[in-house]
């Protein structure tokens, strides 16, 4: 699955939730994704982190290989909100059943750095 296909698959599911992918690239085994959120506030919305993460987990069943994920979040007005990450190792462990939904979510939430 190339970057264009991955971006399209993410966008299809996320736009209806007010998450708009603005950039997506893969380099050195890391997926970099930038998105805008329509959610009010100034922080990184945890619910949307979960939506992006769940969509990536769904894509594992469609042939996407788990990579380290680095996300940048901004408002619709392009004001930075923060960043978060998910290690490919965590995604693979979750896919194998070695890491629960709750444990994966907590690990990712713990990486959030507000702008």
PDB file of C-alpha atoms in Angstrom:
ATOM      1  CA  UNK A   1       0.000   0.000   0.000  1.00  0.00           C
ATOM      2  CA  UNK A   2       1.630   3.236  -1.123  1.00  0.00           C
ATOM      3  CA  UNK A   3       1.321   6.644   0.583  1.00  0.00           C
ATOM      4  CA  UNK A   4      -1.393   7.903  -1.791  1.00  0.00           C
ATOM      5  CA  UNK A   5      -3.543   4.820  -1.196  1.00  0.00           C
ATOM      6  CA  UNK A   6      -2.985   5.009   2.555  1.00  0.00           C
ATOM      7  CA  UNK A   7      -3.920   8.693   2.628  1.00  0.00           C
ATOM      8  CA  UNK A   8      -7.099   8.053   0.650  1.00  0.00           C
ATOM      9  CA  UNK A   9      -8.129   5.210   2.951  1.00  0.00           C
ATOM     10  CA  UNK A  10      -7.529   7.355   6.040  1.00  0.00           C
ATOM     11  CA  UNK A  11      -9.351  10.356   4.612  1.00  0.00           C
ATOM     12  CA  UNK A  12     -12.412   8.317   3.639  1.00  0.00           C
ATOM     13  CA  UNK A  13     -13.105   7.289   7.212  1.00  0.00           C
ATOM     14  CA  UNK A  14     -11.931  10.362   9.102  1.00  0.00           C
ATOM     15  CA  UNK A  15     -13.523  13.299   7.275  1.00  0.00           C
ATOM     16  CA  UNK A  16     -16.969  12.516   8.647  1.00  0.00           C
ATOM     17  CA  UNK A  17     -15.480  12.869  12.147  1.00  0.00           C
ATOM     18  CA  UNK A  18     -13.991  16.326  11.518  1.00  0.00           C
ATOM     19  CA  UNK A  19     -10.456  15.018  10.931  1.00  0.00           C
ATOM     20  CA  UNK A  20      -8.815  16.239   7.714  1.00  0.00           C
ATOM     21  CA  UNK A  21      -5.515  14.685   6.606  1.00  0.00           C
ATOM     22  CA  UNK A  22      -3.315  17.479   5.249  1.00  0.00           C
ATOM     23  CA  UNK A  23      -0.066  15.582   4.740  1.00  0.00           C
ATOM     24  CA  UNK A  24       1.075  11.983   4.786  1.00  0.00           C
ATOM     25  CA  UNK A  25       4.471  10.531   3.992  1.00  0.00           C
ATOM     26  CA  UNK A  26       6.609   7.552   4.854  1.00  0.00           C
ATOM     27  CA  UNK A  27      10.341   7.686   5.367  1.00  0.00           C
ATOM     28  CA  UNK A  28      12.863   5.560   7.238  1.00  0.00           C
ATOM     29  CA  UNK A  29      10.125   3.233   8.482  1.00  0.00           C
ATOM     30  CA  UNK A  30       8.014   6.024   9.954  1.00  0.00           C
ATOM     31  CA  UNK A  31       4.577   7.171   8.857  1.00  0.00           C
ATOM     32  CA  UNK A  32       4.260  10.931   9.242  1.00  0.00           C
ATOM     33  CA  UNK A  33       0.695  12.179   9.228  1.00  0.00           C
ATOM     34  CA  UNK A  34      -0.538  15.720   9.708  1.00  0.00           C
ATOM     35  CA  UNK A  35      -4.183  16.481  10.178  1.00  0.00           C
ATOM     36  CA  UNK A  36      -6.512  19.297  11.065  1.00  0.00           C
ATOM     37  CA  UNK A  37      -9.236  18.928  13.648  1.00  0.00           C
ATOM     38  CA  UNK A  38     -12.598  20.667  13.687  1.00  0.00           C
ATOM     39  CA  UNK A  39     -12.959  19.985  17.429  1.00  0.00           C
ATOM     40  CA  UNK A  40     -13.131  23.041  19.671  1.00  0.00           C
ATOM     41  CA  UNK A  41     -10.350  23.784  22.121  1.00  0.00           C
ATOM     42  CA  UNK A  42      -6.606  24.168  21.963  1.00  0.00           C
ATOM     43  CA  UNK A  43      -5.422  20.689  22.898  1.00  0.00           C
ATOM     44  CA  UNK A  44      -5.015  17.455  20.951  1.00  0.00           C
ATOM     45  CA  UNK A  45      -8.465  15.790  21.053  1.00  0.00           C
ATOM     46  CA  UNK A  46      -8.006  12.294  22.520  1.00  0.00           C
ATOM     47  CA  UNK A  47     -11.102  10.967  20.753  1.00  0.00           C
ATOM     48  CA  UNK A  48      -9.629  11.878  17.369  1.00  0.00           C
ATOM     49  CA  UNK A  49      -6.283  10.297  18.237  1.00  0.00           C
ATOM     50  CA  UNK A  50      -8.290   7.135  18.855  1.00  0.00           C
ATOM     51  CA  UNK A  51     -10.086   7.460  15.538  1.00  0.00           C
ATOM     52  CA  UNK A  52      -6.849   7.829  13.580  1.00  0.00           C
ATOM     53  CA  UNK A  53      -5.280   4.971  15.506  1.00  0.00           C
ATOM     54  CA  UNK A  54      -8.298   2.691  15.008  1.00  0.00           C
ATOM     55  CA  UNK A  55      -8.314   3.366  11.280  1.00  0.00           C
ATOM     56  CA  UNK A  56      -4.630   2.448  11.071  1.00  0.00           C
ATOM     57  CA  UNK A  57      -5.354  -0.749  13.005  1.00  0.00           C
ATOM     58  CA  UNK A  58      -8.165  -1.538  10.540  1.00  0.00           C
ATOM     59  CA  UNK A  59      -5.706  -1.083   7.686  1.00  0.00           C
ATOM     60  CA  UNK A  60      -3.511  -3.867   9.093  1.00  0.00           C
ATOM     61  CA  UNK A  61      -6.222  -6.260   7.864  1.00  0.00           C
ATOM     62  CA  UNK A  62      -5.977  -4.637   4.420  1.00  0.00           C
ATOM     63  CA  UNK A  63      -2.259  -5.219   4.001  1.00  0.00           C
ATOM     64  CA  UNK A  64      -0.691  -2.181   5.684  1.00  0.00           C
ATOM     65  CA  UNK A  65       2.476  -3.098   7.561  1.00  0.00           C
ATOM     66  CA  UNK A  66       2.715  -1.442  10.998  1.00  0.00           C
ATOM     67  CA  UNK A  67       5.183   1.424  11.122  1.00  0.00           C
ATOM     68  CA  UNK A  68       6.091   3.961  13.744  1.00  0.00           C
ATOM     69  CA  UNK A  69       3.506   6.739  13.479  1.00  0.00           C
ATOM     70  CA  UNK A  70       4.254  10.400  14.148  1.00  0.00           C
ATOM     71  CA  UNK A  71       1.253  12.723  14.027  1.00  0.00           C
ATOM     72  CA  UNK A  72       1.000  16.504  14.013  1.00  0.00           C
ATOM     73  CA  UNK A  73      -2.359  18.021  14.881  1.00  0.00           C
ATOM     74  CA  UNK A  74      -3.544  21.520  14.063  1.00  0.00           C
ATOM     75  CA  UNK A  75      -6.823  23.398  14.091  1.00  0.00           C
ATOM     76  CA  UNK A  76      -8.807  24.164  10.948  1.00  0.00           C
ATOM     77  CA  UNK A  77      -7.218  27.622  11.188  1.00  0.00           C
ATOM     78  CA  UNK A  78      -3.800  25.916  10.993  1.00  0.00           C
ATOM     79  CA  UNK A  79      -2.934  26.703  14.618  1.00  0.00           C
ATOM     80  CA  UNK A  80      -0.703  23.927  16.035  1.00  0.00           C
ATOM     81  CA  UNK A  81      -2.395  21.794  18.677  1.00  0.00           C
ATOM     82  CA  UNK A  82       0.350  19.243  19.382  1.00  0.00           C
ATOM     83  CA  UNK A  83       1.806  15.891  18.434  1.00  0.00           C
ATOM     84  CA  UNK A  84       1.480  12.232  19.316  1.00  0.00           C
ATOM     85  CA  UNK A  85       3.126   8.982  18.347  1.00  0.00           C
ATOM     86  CA  UNK A  86       2.475   5.264  18.177  1.00  0.00           C
ATOM     87  CA  UNK A  87       5.360   2.847  17.848  1.00  0.00           C
ATOM     88  CA  UNK A  88       5.048   0.204  15.156  1.00  0.00           C
ATOM     89  CA  UNK A  89       5.968  -2.384  17.774  1.00  0.00           C
ATOM     90  CA  UNK A  90       2.860  -1.424  19.777  1.00  0.00           C
ATOM     91  CA  UNK A  91       0.625  -1.710  16.716  1.00  0.00           C
ATOM     92  CA  UNK A  92       2.057  -5.120  15.855  1.00  0.00           C
ATOM     93  CA  UNK A  93       1.639  -6.332  19.464  1.00  0.00           C
ATOM     94  CA  UNK A  94      -1.984  -5.176  19.441  1.00  0.00           C
ATOM     95  CA  UNK A  95      -2.568  -6.937  16.120  1.00  0.00           C
ATOM     96  CA  UNK A  96      -1.178 -10.184  17.598  1.00  0.00           C
ATOM     97  CA  UNK A  97      -3.384  -9.819  20.673  1.00  0.00           C
ATOM     98  CA  UNK A  98      -0.417  -9.186  22.979  1.00  0.00           C
ATOM     99  CA  UNK A  99      -1.500  -5.620  23.812  1.00  0.00           C
ATOM    100  CA  UNK A 100      -5.069  -4.698  24.779  1.00  0.00           C
ATOM    101  CA  UNK A 101      -7.039  -1.763  23.394  1.00  0.00           C
ATOM    102  CA  UNK A 102      -6.772  -0.004  26.756  1.00  0.00           C
ATOM    103  CA  UNK A 103      -3.010  -0.530  27.039  1.00  0.00           C
ATOM    104  CA  UNK A 104      -2.391   0.644  23.472  1.00  0.00           C
ATOM    105  CA  UNK A 105      -4.580   3.704  23.972  1.00  0.00           C
ATOM    106  CA  UNK A 106      -2.819   4.613  27.213  1.00  0.00           C
ATOM    107  CA  UNK A 107       0.615   4.306  25.633  1.00  0.00           C
ATOM    108  CA  UNK A 108      -0.379   6.595  22.770  1.00  0.00           C
ATOM    109  CA  UNK A 109      -2.165   9.135  25.013  1.00  0.00           C
ATOM    110  CA  UNK A 110       0.992   9.277  27.169  1.00  0.00           C
ATOM    111  CA  UNK A 111       2.971  10.480  24.130  1.00  0.00           C
ATOM    112  CA  UNK A 112       0.818  13.535  23.459  1.00  0.00           C
ATOM    113  CA  UNK A 113       2.733  16.792  23.573  1.00  0.00           C
ATOM    114  CA  UNK A 114       0.511  19.845  23.528  1.00  0.00           C
ATOM    115  CA  UNK A 115       1.651  22.804  21.406  1.00  0.00           C
TER     116      UNK A 115
END
